[in-house]
Short mmCIF file of N, CA, C and O in Angstrom, two decimals:
data_model
loop_
_atom_site.label_atom_id
_atom_site.label_comp_id
_atom_site.label_asym_id
_atom_site.label_seq_id
_atom_site.Cartn_x
_atom_site.Cartn_y
_atom_site.Cartn_z
N MET A 830 -76.80 6.95 226.87
CA MET A 830 -77.37 6.50 225.61
C MET A 830 -77.23 7.63 224.60
O MET A 830 -77.57 8.77 224.89
N PRO A 831 -76.75 7.32 223.38
CA PRO A 831 -76.64 8.35 222.35
C PRO A 831 -78.02 8.92 222.01
O PRO A 831 -79.02 8.23 222.10
N TRP A 832 -78.05 10.19 221.58
CA TRP A 832 -79.30 10.87 221.30
C TRP A 832 -80.11 10.19 220.22
O TRP A 832 -81.33 10.17 220.25
N ASP A 833 -79.43 9.56 219.20
CA ASP A 833 -80.18 8.98 218.09
C ASP A 833 -80.83 7.64 218.46
O ASP A 833 -81.66 7.14 217.73
N GLU A 834 -80.48 7.05 219.59
CA GLU A 834 -81.12 5.81 220.03
C GLU A 834 -82.21 6.08 221.06
O GLU A 834 -83.01 5.20 221.36
N ALA A 835 -82.27 7.27 221.57
CA ALA A 835 -83.21 7.58 222.64
C ALA A 835 -84.66 7.40 222.21
O ALA A 835 -85.49 6.95 222.99
N GLY A 836 -84.98 7.74 220.97
CA GLY A 836 -86.36 7.64 220.51
C GLY A 836 -86.70 6.33 219.84
O GLY A 836 -87.82 6.13 219.41
N VAL A 837 -85.76 5.41 219.75
CA VAL A 837 -85.99 4.14 219.07
C VAL A 837 -86.53 3.13 220.06
O VAL A 837 -85.92 2.89 221.10
N PRO A 838 -87.69 2.55 219.78
CA PRO A 838 -88.24 1.54 220.69
C PRO A 838 -87.27 0.37 220.85
O PRO A 838 -86.53 0.02 219.94
N ALA A 839 -87.30 -0.22 222.01
CA ALA A 839 -86.40 -1.32 222.32
C ALA A 839 -86.56 -2.49 221.36
O ALA A 839 -85.61 -3.21 221.09
N LEU A 840 -87.76 -2.70 220.81
CA LEU A 840 -87.99 -3.83 219.91
C LEU A 840 -87.24 -3.70 218.59
O LEU A 840 -86.98 -4.68 217.92
N THR A 841 -86.89 -2.48 218.21
CA THR A 841 -86.20 -2.30 216.94
C THR A 841 -84.69 -2.17 217.09
O THR A 841 -83.97 -2.17 216.11
N ARG A 842 -84.22 -2.04 218.30
CA ARG A 842 -82.78 -1.96 218.53
C ARG A 842 -82.18 -3.34 218.56
O ARG A 842 -82.77 -4.28 219.06
N ASP A 843 -80.97 -3.47 218.06
CA ASP A 843 -80.26 -4.75 218.13
C ASP A 843 -79.64 -4.86 219.51
O ASP A 843 -78.65 -4.21 219.81
N THR A 844 -80.23 -5.71 220.35
CA THR A 844 -79.73 -5.87 221.71
C THR A 844 -78.76 -7.03 221.80
O THR A 844 -78.17 -7.25 222.85
N GLY A 845 -78.61 -7.79 220.73
CA GLY A 845 -77.72 -8.93 220.74
C GLY A 845 -78.36 -10.19 221.31
O GLY A 845 -77.78 -11.26 221.28
N VAL A 846 -79.58 -10.07 221.82
CA VAL A 846 -80.27 -11.23 222.38
C VAL A 846 -81.04 -11.93 221.26
O VAL A 846 -81.79 -11.31 220.52
N LYS A 847 -80.80 -13.22 221.12
CA LYS A 847 -81.50 -14.01 220.10
C LYS A 847 -82.79 -14.57 220.69
O LYS A 847 -82.80 -15.06 221.82
N PRO A 848 -83.92 -14.50 219.94
CA PRO A 848 -85.16 -15.03 220.48
C PRO A 848 -85.12 -16.55 220.57
O PRO A 848 -84.43 -17.21 219.80
N LEU A 849 -85.85 -17.07 221.52
CA LEU A 849 -86.00 -18.51 221.61
C LEU A 849 -86.84 -18.98 220.42
O LEU A 849 -87.65 -18.21 219.89
N PRO A 850 -86.67 -20.22 219.97
CA PRO A 850 -87.44 -20.69 218.81
C PRO A 850 -88.94 -20.47 218.95
O PRO A 850 -89.60 -20.08 218.00
N GLU A 851 -89.51 -20.68 220.14
CA GLU A 851 -90.94 -20.48 220.30
C GLU A 851 -91.32 -19.01 220.28
O GLU A 851 -92.48 -18.68 220.07
N GLN A 852 -90.36 -18.11 220.41
CA GLN A 852 -90.65 -16.69 220.34
C GLN A 852 -90.47 -16.14 218.92
O GLN A 852 -90.95 -15.07 218.63
N ALA A 853 -89.79 -16.88 218.08
CA ALA A 853 -89.48 -16.39 216.74
C ALA A 853 -90.74 -16.14 215.93
O ALA A 853 -90.79 -15.22 215.14
N THR A 854 -91.76 -16.95 216.09
CA THR A 854 -93.00 -16.76 215.38
C THR A 854 -94.10 -16.55 216.40
O THR A 854 -94.55 -17.50 217.04
N ALA A 855 -94.52 -15.33 216.55
CA ALA A 855 -95.55 -15.03 217.53
C ALA A 855 -96.90 -15.59 217.11
O ALA A 855 -97.68 -16.04 217.93
N TYR A 856 -97.17 -15.56 215.81
CA TYR A 856 -98.43 -16.08 215.29
C TYR A 856 -98.11 -17.14 214.24
O TYR A 856 -97.64 -16.81 213.16
N PRO A 857 -98.35 -18.40 214.55
CA PRO A 857 -98.05 -19.44 213.58
C PRO A 857 -98.90 -19.25 212.32
O PRO A 857 -100.04 -18.81 212.41
N PRO A 858 -98.34 -19.53 211.15
CA PRO A 858 -99.10 -19.35 209.92
C PRO A 858 -100.28 -20.29 209.86
O PRO A 858 -100.24 -21.40 210.38
N GLU A 859 -101.36 -19.81 209.25
CA GLU A 859 -102.52 -20.67 209.06
C GLU A 859 -102.12 -21.84 208.18
O GLU A 859 -101.25 -21.72 207.33
N GLY A 860 -102.80 -22.94 208.36
CA GLY A 860 -102.52 -24.09 207.52
C GLY A 860 -102.85 -23.79 206.07
O GLY A 860 -103.82 -23.11 205.77
N ALA A 861 -102.03 -24.27 205.20
CA ALA A 861 -102.25 -24.10 203.78
C ALA A 861 -102.57 -25.47 203.19
O ALA A 861 -101.96 -26.47 203.57
N ALA A 862 -103.54 -25.51 202.31
CA ALA A 862 -103.94 -26.76 201.70
C ALA A 862 -104.09 -26.58 200.19
O ALA A 862 -104.46 -25.51 199.72
N VAL A 863 -103.78 -27.64 199.47
CA VAL A 863 -103.89 -27.63 198.02
C VAL A 863 -104.61 -28.89 197.58
O VAL A 863 -104.28 -29.99 198.04
N SER A 864 -105.58 -28.74 196.71
CA SER A 864 -106.23 -29.89 196.09
C SER A 864 -106.31 -29.62 194.59
O SER A 864 -106.16 -28.48 194.14
N GLN A 865 -106.55 -30.69 193.82
CA GLN A 865 -106.52 -30.58 192.35
C GLN A 865 -107.56 -31.48 191.72
O GLN A 865 -107.89 -32.52 192.29
N TYR A 866 -108.04 -31.08 190.54
CA TYR A 866 -108.97 -31.92 189.79
C TYR A 866 -109.06 -31.43 188.35
O TYR A 866 -108.72 -30.29 188.04
N ALA A 867 -109.52 -32.31 187.48
CA ALA A 867 -109.74 -31.97 186.07
C ALA A 867 -111.15 -31.41 185.93
O ALA A 867 -112.09 -31.91 186.57
N TRP A 868 -111.29 -30.36 185.08
CA TRP A 868 -112.61 -29.78 184.86
C TRP A 868 -112.69 -29.18 183.45
O TRP A 868 -111.95 -28.25 183.13
N ARG A 869 -113.53 -29.76 182.62
CA ARG A 869 -113.83 -29.24 181.28
C ARG A 869 -112.58 -28.92 180.47
O ARG A 869 -112.45 -27.82 179.91
N GLY A 870 -111.65 -29.84 180.44
CA GLY A 870 -110.44 -29.68 179.65
C GLY A 870 -109.33 -28.87 180.30
O GLY A 870 -108.31 -28.62 179.68
N ALA A 871 -109.53 -28.48 181.52
CA ALA A 871 -108.51 -27.71 182.24
C ALA A 871 -108.15 -28.46 183.52
O ALA A 871 -108.87 -29.34 183.97
N TRP A 872 -107.02 -28.07 184.11
CA TRP A 872 -106.61 -28.63 185.39
C TRP A 872 -106.78 -27.54 186.44
O TRP A 872 -106.26 -26.44 186.29
N VAL A 873 -107.54 -27.85 187.48
CA VAL A 873 -107.85 -26.88 188.52
C VAL A 873 -107.03 -27.19 189.77
O VAL A 873 -107.03 -28.32 190.25
N VAL A 874 -106.35 -26.17 190.27
CA VAL A 874 -105.61 -26.26 191.52
C VAL A 874 -106.34 -25.33 192.50
O VAL A 874 -106.54 -24.15 192.21
N VAL A 875 -106.76 -25.89 193.62
CA VAL A 875 -107.50 -25.13 194.63
C VAL A 875 -106.55 -24.86 195.80
O VAL A 875 -106.00 -25.79 196.38
N ALA A 876 -106.38 -23.59 196.12
CA ALA A 876 -105.49 -23.19 197.23
C ALA A 876 -106.34 -22.63 198.36
O ALA A 876 -107.20 -21.79 198.13
N ARG A 877 -106.06 -23.10 199.57
CA ARG A 877 -106.77 -22.64 200.76
C ARG A 877 -105.76 -22.30 201.85
O ARG A 877 -104.81 -23.05 202.06
N GLY A 878 -105.95 -21.18 202.52
CA GLY A 878 -105.09 -20.82 203.64
C GLY A 878 -104.09 -19.74 203.30
O GLY A 878 -104.25 -18.98 202.35
N ALA A 879 -103.03 -19.69 204.10
CA ALA A 879 -102.00 -18.65 203.99
C ALA A 879 -100.79 -19.19 203.23
O ALA A 879 -100.32 -20.28 203.52
N PHE A 880 -100.30 -18.39 202.29
CA PHE A 880 -99.15 -18.81 201.49
C PHE A 880 -98.04 -17.77 201.58
O PHE A 880 -98.21 -16.62 201.20
N ASP A 881 -96.92 -18.23 202.12
CA ASP A 881 -95.71 -17.42 202.20
C ASP A 881 -94.53 -18.36 201.97
O ASP A 881 -94.72 -19.50 201.55
N MET A 882 -93.32 -17.90 202.24
CA MET A 882 -92.15 -18.72 201.92
C MET A 882 -92.10 -20.02 202.72
O MET A 882 -91.47 -20.98 202.30
N ASP A 883 -92.79 -20.09 203.85
CA ASP A 883 -92.79 -21.31 204.66
C ASP A 883 -93.85 -22.32 204.22
O ASP A 883 -93.76 -23.49 204.59
N SER A 884 -94.85 -21.88 203.47
CA SER A 884 -95.95 -22.77 203.13
C SER A 884 -96.21 -22.89 201.63
O SER A 884 -97.15 -23.55 201.23
N ILE A 885 -95.39 -22.29 200.80
CA ILE A 885 -95.64 -22.22 199.36
C ILE A 885 -95.33 -23.51 198.61
O ILE A 885 -95.87 -23.75 197.53
N THR A 886 -94.48 -24.37 199.14
CA THR A 886 -93.98 -25.53 198.39
C THR A 886 -95.07 -26.42 197.81
O THR A 886 -95.00 -26.75 196.62
N PRO A 887 -96.09 -26.84 198.56
CA PRO A 887 -97.11 -27.70 197.94
C PRO A 887 -97.83 -27.03 196.77
O PRO A 887 -98.10 -27.67 195.75
N LEU A 888 -98.12 -25.76 196.90
CA LEU A 888 -98.78 -25.04 195.81
C LEU A 888 -97.83 -24.88 194.62
O LEU A 888 -98.23 -25.06 193.47
N ALA A 889 -96.58 -24.56 194.88
CA ALA A 889 -95.59 -24.41 193.80
C ALA A 889 -95.43 -25.73 193.05
O ALA A 889 -95.39 -25.75 191.81
N ASP A 890 -95.35 -26.83 193.78
CA ASP A 890 -95.22 -28.15 193.15
C ASP A 890 -96.44 -28.47 192.30
O ASP A 890 -96.33 -28.98 191.18
N ALA A 891 -97.63 -28.18 192.83
CA ALA A 891 -98.87 -28.48 192.10
C ALA A 891 -98.97 -27.64 190.83
O ALA A 891 -99.30 -28.17 189.76
N LEU A 892 -98.67 -26.35 190.91
CA LEU A 892 -98.76 -25.50 189.72
C LEU A 892 -97.69 -25.85 188.70
O LEU A 892 -97.95 -25.85 187.49
N ASP A 893 -96.49 -26.17 189.16
CA ASP A 893 -95.42 -26.56 188.25
C ASP A 893 -95.79 -27.82 187.48
O ASP A 893 -95.66 -27.87 186.26
N ALA A 894 -96.26 -28.83 188.18
CA ALA A 894 -96.65 -30.09 187.52
C ALA A 894 -97.83 -29.85 186.58
O ALA A 894 -97.87 -30.38 185.46
N ALA A 895 -98.79 -29.04 187.01
CA ALA A 895 -99.98 -28.79 186.19
C ALA A 895 -99.63 -28.07 184.90
O ALA A 895 -100.11 -28.45 183.82
N VAL A 896 -98.81 -27.05 184.97
CA VAL A 896 -98.50 -26.26 183.77
C VAL A 896 -97.65 -27.06 182.79
O VAL A 896 -97.67 -26.82 181.58
N ARG A 897 -96.94 -28.07 183.28
CA ARG A 897 -96.14 -28.92 182.40
C ARG A 897 -97.00 -29.95 181.66
O ARG A 897 -96.66 -30.37 180.57
N LYS A 898 -98.11 -30.36 182.28
CA LYS A 898 -98.93 -31.45 181.73
C LYS A 898 -100.22 -31.01 181.07
O LYS A 898 -100.81 -31.77 180.31
N HIS A 899 -100.70 -29.81 181.38
CA HIS A 899 -102.03 -29.41 180.92
C HIS A 899 -101.97 -28.09 180.15
O HIS A 899 -101.24 -27.18 180.54
N PRO A 900 -102.75 -27.98 179.07
CA PRO A 900 -102.72 -26.75 178.28
C PRO A 900 -103.33 -25.54 178.99
O PRO A 900 -103.00 -24.41 178.68
N LYS A 901 -104.22 -25.80 179.94
CA LYS A 901 -104.83 -24.69 180.67
C LYS A 901 -104.88 -25.05 182.15
O LYS A 901 -105.37 -26.10 182.54
N VAL A 902 -104.36 -24.14 182.98
CA VAL A 902 -104.33 -24.35 184.43
C VAL A 902 -105.16 -23.23 185.07
O VAL A 902 -105.01 -22.06 184.73
N ILE A 903 -106.01 -23.65 186.00
CA ILE A 903 -106.86 -22.71 186.71
C ILE A 903 -106.49 -22.77 188.19
O ILE A 903 -106.46 -23.85 188.77
N LEU A 904 -106.23 -21.62 188.77
CA LEU A 904 -105.99 -21.54 190.21
C LEU A 904 -107.22 -20.95 190.86
O LEU A 904 -107.56 -19.79 190.63
N ASP A 905 -107.91 -21.75 191.66
CA ASP A 905 -109.03 -21.25 192.46
C ASP A 905 -108.42 -20.61 193.70
O ASP A 905 -107.99 -21.28 194.62
N ALA A 906 -108.37 -19.27 193.69
CA ALA A 906 -107.71 -18.52 194.75
C ALA A 906 -108.70 -17.94 195.75
O ALA A 906 -108.31 -17.12 196.59
N SER A 907 -109.93 -18.38 195.70
CA SER A 907 -110.96 -17.80 196.58
C SER A 907 -110.73 -18.10 198.05
O SER A 907 -111.21 -17.36 198.91
N GLY A 908 -109.99 -19.15 198.36
CA GLY A 908 -109.76 -19.52 199.75
C GLY A 908 -108.42 -19.09 200.30
O GLY A 908 -108.04 -19.49 201.40
N ILE A 909 -107.69 -18.27 199.57
CA ILE A 909 -106.39 -17.81 200.05
C ILE A 909 -106.62 -16.68 201.05
O ILE A 909 -107.20 -15.65 200.72
N THR A 910 -106.18 -16.91 202.28
CA THR A 910 -106.40 -15.93 203.35
C THR A 910 -105.24 -14.97 203.55
O THR A 910 -105.40 -13.92 204.15
N PHE A 911 -104.07 -15.34 203.06
CA PHE A 911 -102.89 -14.47 203.14
C PHE A 911 -101.96 -14.81 202.00
O PHE A 911 -101.77 -15.99 201.66
N ALA A 912 -101.39 -13.79 201.39
CA ALA A 912 -100.41 -13.98 200.32
C ALA A 912 -99.37 -12.89 200.42
O ALA A 912 -99.68 -11.75 200.77
N ASP A 913 -98.13 -13.25 200.10
CA ASP A 913 -97.08 -12.24 200.07
C ASP A 913 -96.37 -12.34 198.72
O ASP A 913 -96.86 -12.98 197.78
N SER A 914 -95.21 -11.74 198.62
CA SER A 914 -94.49 -11.71 197.35
C SER A 914 -94.09 -13.11 196.87
O SER A 914 -93.89 -13.32 195.68
N THR A 915 -94.02 -14.06 197.77
CA THR A 915 -93.69 -15.44 197.38
C THR A 915 -94.77 -15.99 196.47
O THR A 915 -94.48 -16.57 195.42
N LEU A 916 -96.02 -15.81 196.85
CA LEU A 916 -97.13 -16.29 196.00
C LEU A 916 -97.21 -15.46 194.73
O LEU A 916 -97.43 -16.00 193.64
N LEU A 917 -97.01 -14.17 194.84
CA LEU A 917 -97.05 -13.31 193.66
C LEU A 917 -96.01 -13.76 192.64
O LEU A 917 -96.31 -13.88 191.44
N ASN A 918 -94.81 -14.05 193.08
CA ASN A 918 -93.75 -14.53 192.20
C ASN A 918 -94.14 -15.86 191.56
O ASN A 918 -93.92 -16.08 190.36
N LEU A 919 -94.73 -16.76 192.34
CA LEU A 919 -95.18 -18.05 191.82
C LEU A 919 -96.22 -17.86 190.72
O LEU A 919 -96.17 -18.53 189.68
N LEU A 920 -97.16 -16.95 190.91
CA LEU A 920 -98.18 -16.70 189.90
C LEU A 920 -97.56 -16.17 188.61
O LEU A 920 -97.94 -16.58 187.51
N ILE A 921 -96.61 -15.27 188.73
CA ILE A 921 -95.94 -14.72 187.55
C ILE A 921 -95.18 -15.82 186.81
O ILE A 921 -95.28 -15.93 185.58
N LEU A 922 -94.42 -16.63 187.53
CA LEU A 922 -93.67 -17.72 186.90
C LEU A 922 -94.58 -18.73 186.23
O LEU A 922 -94.28 -19.21 185.12
N THR A 923 -95.68 -19.06 186.87
CA THR A 923 -96.64 -20.00 186.28
C THR A 923 -97.26 -19.41 185.03
O THR A 923 -97.40 -20.09 184.01
N HIS A 924 -97.62 -18.15 185.08
CA HIS A 924 -98.17 -17.45 183.91
C HIS A 924 -97.18 -17.48 182.74
O HIS A 924 -97.57 -17.70 181.59
N GLN A 925 -95.91 -17.29 183.03
CA GLN A 925 -94.89 -17.29 181.98
C GLN A 925 -94.67 -18.68 181.39
O GLN A 925 -94.30 -18.82 180.23
N ALA A 926 -94.92 -19.71 182.19
CA ALA A 926 -94.68 -21.09 181.75
C ALA A 926 -95.84 -21.67 180.96
O ALA A 926 -95.66 -22.66 180.24
N GLY A 927 -97.02 -21.12 181.07
CA GLY A 927 -98.17 -21.69 180.37
C GLY A 927 -99.40 -20.82 180.55
O GLY A 927 -99.31 -19.66 180.92
N THR A 928 -100.55 -21.41 180.28
CA THR A 928 -101.81 -20.69 180.39
C THR A 928 -102.35 -20.82 181.80
O THR A 928 -102.67 -21.93 182.25
N LEU A 929 -102.46 -19.70 182.51
CA LEU A 929 -102.95 -19.69 183.88
C LEU A 929 -104.11 -18.73 183.98
O LEU A 929 -104.04 -17.59 183.50
N ARG A 930 -105.19 -19.20 184.59
CA ARG A 930 -106.33 -18.36 184.93
C ARG A 930 -106.46 -18.37 186.45
O ARG A 930 -106.40 -19.43 187.06
N VAL A 931 -106.63 -17.21 187.04
CA VAL A 931 -106.81 -17.11 188.49
C VAL A 931 -108.28 -16.80 188.76
O VAL A 931 -108.82 -15.84 188.23
N VAL A 932 -108.91 -17.65 189.56
CA VAL A 932 -110.34 -17.53 189.82
C VAL A 932 -110.58 -16.91 191.19
O VAL A 932 -110.01 -17.36 192.19
N ALA A 933 -111.43 -15.90 191.20
CA ALA A 933 -111.95 -15.27 192.41
C ALA A 933 -110.89 -15.03 193.48
O ALA A 933 -111.02 -15.50 194.61
N PRO A 934 -109.84 -14.27 193.14
CA PRO A 934 -108.83 -14.02 194.18
C PRO A 934 -109.46 -13.30 195.38
O PRO A 934 -110.25 -12.39 195.21
N ALA A 935 -109.10 -13.76 196.56
CA ALA A 935 -109.59 -13.15 197.79
C ALA A 935 -109.15 -11.69 197.82
O ALA A 935 -108.17 -11.31 197.17
N PRO A 936 -109.85 -10.85 198.58
CA PRO A 936 -109.54 -9.41 198.58
C PRO A 936 -108.08 -9.07 198.86
O PRO A 936 -107.52 -8.18 198.22
N GLN A 937 -107.44 -9.76 199.79
CA GLN A 937 -106.05 -9.45 200.12
C GLN A 937 -105.14 -9.75 198.93
O GLN A 937 -104.26 -8.96 198.60
N LEU A 938 -105.38 -10.86 198.25
CA LEU A 938 -104.58 -11.20 197.07
C LEU A 938 -104.88 -10.25 195.93
O LEU A 938 -103.96 -9.81 195.22
N GLN A 939 -106.13 -9.92 195.73
CA GLN A 939 -106.50 -8.97 194.69
C GLN A 939 -105.81 -7.63 194.90
O GLN A 939 -105.27 -7.04 193.98
N ARG A 940 -105.79 -7.17 196.13
CA ARG A 940 -105.15 -5.89 196.46
C ARG A 940 -103.65 -5.95 196.21
O ARG A 940 -103.06 -5.02 195.65
N LEU A 941 -103.01 -7.06 196.58
CA LEU A 941 -101.59 -7.24 196.34
C LEU A 941 -101.28 -7.18 194.84
O LEU A 941 -100.33 -6.53 194.42
N CYS A 942 -102.12 -7.81 194.05
CA CYS A 942 -101.94 -7.78 192.60
C CYS A 942 -102.13 -6.38 192.03
O CYS A 942 -101.40 -5.96 191.13
N GLU A 943 -103.11 -5.65 192.56
CA GLU A 943 -103.35 -4.28 192.10
C GLU A 943 -102.18 -3.37 192.44
O GLU A 943 -101.74 -2.57 191.60
N ILE A 944 -101.70 -3.45 193.67
CA ILE A 944 -100.61 -2.57 194.12
C ILE A 944 -99.35 -2.79 193.28
O ILE A 944 -98.63 -1.84 192.96
N THR A 945 -99.08 -4.04 192.93
CA THR A 945 -97.85 -4.37 192.20
C THR A 945 -98.02 -4.32 190.68
O THR A 945 -97.05 -4.44 189.95
N GLY A 946 -99.25 -4.15 190.20
CA GLY A 946 -99.50 -4.11 188.77
C GLY A 946 -99.63 -5.48 188.13
O GLY A 946 -99.79 -5.58 186.91
N VAL A 947 -99.57 -6.52 188.91
CA VAL A 947 -99.66 -7.88 188.37
C VAL A 947 -101.07 -8.18 187.89
O VAL A 947 -101.27 -9.06 187.04
N ASP A 948 -102.07 -7.44 188.36
CA ASP A 948 -103.44 -7.67 187.90
C ASP A 948 -103.57 -7.43 186.39
O ASP A 948 -104.44 -8.02 185.75
N GLY A 949 -102.70 -6.61 185.82
CA GLY A 949 -102.72 -6.39 184.38
C GLY A 949 -102.09 -7.53 183.60
O GLY A 949 -102.30 -7.67 182.40
N LEU A 950 -101.32 -8.37 184.27
CA LEU A 950 -100.65 -9.50 183.64
C LEU A 950 -101.48 -10.77 183.73
O LEU A 950 -101.63 -11.50 182.75
N LEU A 951 -102.04 -11.02 184.91
CA LEU A 951 -102.79 -12.25 185.13
C LEU A 951 -104.20 -12.16 184.56
O LEU A 951 -104.80 -11.09 184.54
N GLN A 952 -104.70 -13.30 184.13
CA GLN A 952 -106.07 -13.38 183.67
C GLN A 952 -106.92 -13.90 184.81
O GLN A 952 -106.73 -15.00 185.28
N THR A 953 -107.84 -13.06 185.29
CA THR A 953 -108.71 -13.46 186.39
C THR A 953 -110.13 -13.68 185.88
O THR A 953 -110.55 -13.04 184.91
N ARG A 954 -110.81 -14.60 186.53
CA ARG A 954 -112.19 -14.92 186.19
C ARG A 954 -112.99 -15.02 187.49
O ARG A 954 -112.44 -15.19 188.57
N ASP A 955 -114.32 -14.94 187.33
CA ASP A 955 -115.18 -15.01 188.51
C ASP A 955 -115.45 -16.42 188.99
O ASP A 955 -115.74 -16.63 190.15
N SER A 956 -115.38 -17.40 188.08
CA SER A 956 -115.68 -18.79 188.46
C SER A 956 -114.80 -19.76 187.68
O SER A 956 -114.22 -19.41 186.65
N VAL A 957 -114.74 -20.96 188.19
CA VAL A 957 -113.97 -22.02 187.51
C VAL A 957 -114.58 -22.29 186.15
O VAL A 957 -113.86 -22.51 185.16
N ASP A 958 -115.90 -22.28 186.05
CA ASP A 958 -116.56 -22.49 184.76
C ASP A 958 -116.16 -21.42 183.74
O ASP A 958 -115.88 -21.73 182.59
N ASP A 959 -116.14 -20.16 184.17
CA ASP A 959 -115.72 -19.07 183.28
C ASP A 959 -114.27 -19.25 182.83
O ASP A 959 -113.93 -19.03 181.66
N ALA A 960 -113.42 -19.64 183.76
CA ALA A 960 -112.00 -19.83 183.43
C ALA A 960 -111.79 -21.00 182.48
O ALA A 960 -110.96 -20.93 181.58
N ALA A 961 -112.54 -22.06 182.65
CA ALA A 961 -112.42 -23.23 181.76
C ALA A 961 -112.95 -22.92 180.37
O ALA A 961 -112.41 -23.43 179.37
N ALA A 962 -113.97 -22.08 180.28
CA ALA A 962 -114.58 -21.78 179.00
C ALA A 962 -113.75 -20.81 178.16
O ALA A 962 -113.82 -20.84 176.93
N SER A 963 -112.96 -19.97 178.80
CA SER A 963 -112.22 -18.95 178.02
C SER A 963 -110.85 -19.42 177.62
O SER A 963 -110.26 -20.31 178.10
#
């Protein structure tokens, strides 16, 4: 074995063995759910669960339709348990397309926004009522 491979764990080396489909995802993503309703002149989209490239489509469709039809869109992000750059990109695109308020982002999402500087771009509020009023 060459010296530069000696310290590399077997999991990171390309062994040429392809994982079986059931091994490809060791931890299945949490279910993601989206619901919507009108509130005080705004359209509220409620997101619950984990959002990544495999689960983002329902939320992306809901936000896209909402921003096209309503002058103010509120995303209740309090129930988001996991978010990655896919959700971050969706929030930026929605913000660029119309008026978006993000309500009570869960700590993981808040931290992601802080690390990337997106917290300075998005308008966050503590409650749906606050977001609808502003």
